[in-house]
Coordinates of C-alpha atoms in Angstrom, one line a residue:
X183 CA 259.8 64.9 150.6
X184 CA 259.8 62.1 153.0
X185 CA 257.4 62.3 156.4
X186 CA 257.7 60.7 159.0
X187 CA 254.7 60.0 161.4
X188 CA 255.5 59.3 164.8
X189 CA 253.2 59.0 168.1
X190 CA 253.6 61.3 171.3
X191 CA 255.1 58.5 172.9
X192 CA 257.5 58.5 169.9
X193 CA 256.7 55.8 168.2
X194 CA 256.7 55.4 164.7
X195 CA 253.5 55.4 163.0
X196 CA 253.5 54.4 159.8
X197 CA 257.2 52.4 159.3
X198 CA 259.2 53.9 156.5
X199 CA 257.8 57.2 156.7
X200 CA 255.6 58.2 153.7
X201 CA 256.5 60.2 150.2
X202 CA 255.3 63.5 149.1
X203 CA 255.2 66.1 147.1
X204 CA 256.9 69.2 148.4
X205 CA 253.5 71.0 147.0
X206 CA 251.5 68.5 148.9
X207 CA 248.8 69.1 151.5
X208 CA 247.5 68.2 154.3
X209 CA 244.7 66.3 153.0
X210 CA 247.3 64.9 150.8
X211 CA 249.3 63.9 153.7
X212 CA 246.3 62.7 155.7
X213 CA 245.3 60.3 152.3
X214 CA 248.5 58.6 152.5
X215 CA 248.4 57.8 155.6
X216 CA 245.0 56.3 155.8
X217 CA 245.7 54.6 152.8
X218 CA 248.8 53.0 154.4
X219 CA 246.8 52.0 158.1
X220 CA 243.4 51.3 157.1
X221 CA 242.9 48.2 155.3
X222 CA 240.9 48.3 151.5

């Protein structure tokens, strides 16, 4: 499935949305997205 992250404001978060499983968690959801906004 495709998320997409957006602020209260409604601004996107993370552009593109992210890809997940549909059996994915949230500490699978919460990975992806540090791993797309934090830097290595």
């Amino acid at each position: 499935m495709k998320v997409t992250v957006v602020s209260r404001s409604g601004r996107e978060i993370v552009k593109g949305g992210i890809e997940l499983k549909d059996s994915a968690t949230v500490a699978d959801l919460q990975e992806a997205i540090h791993k797309r906004i934090l830097p290595p």
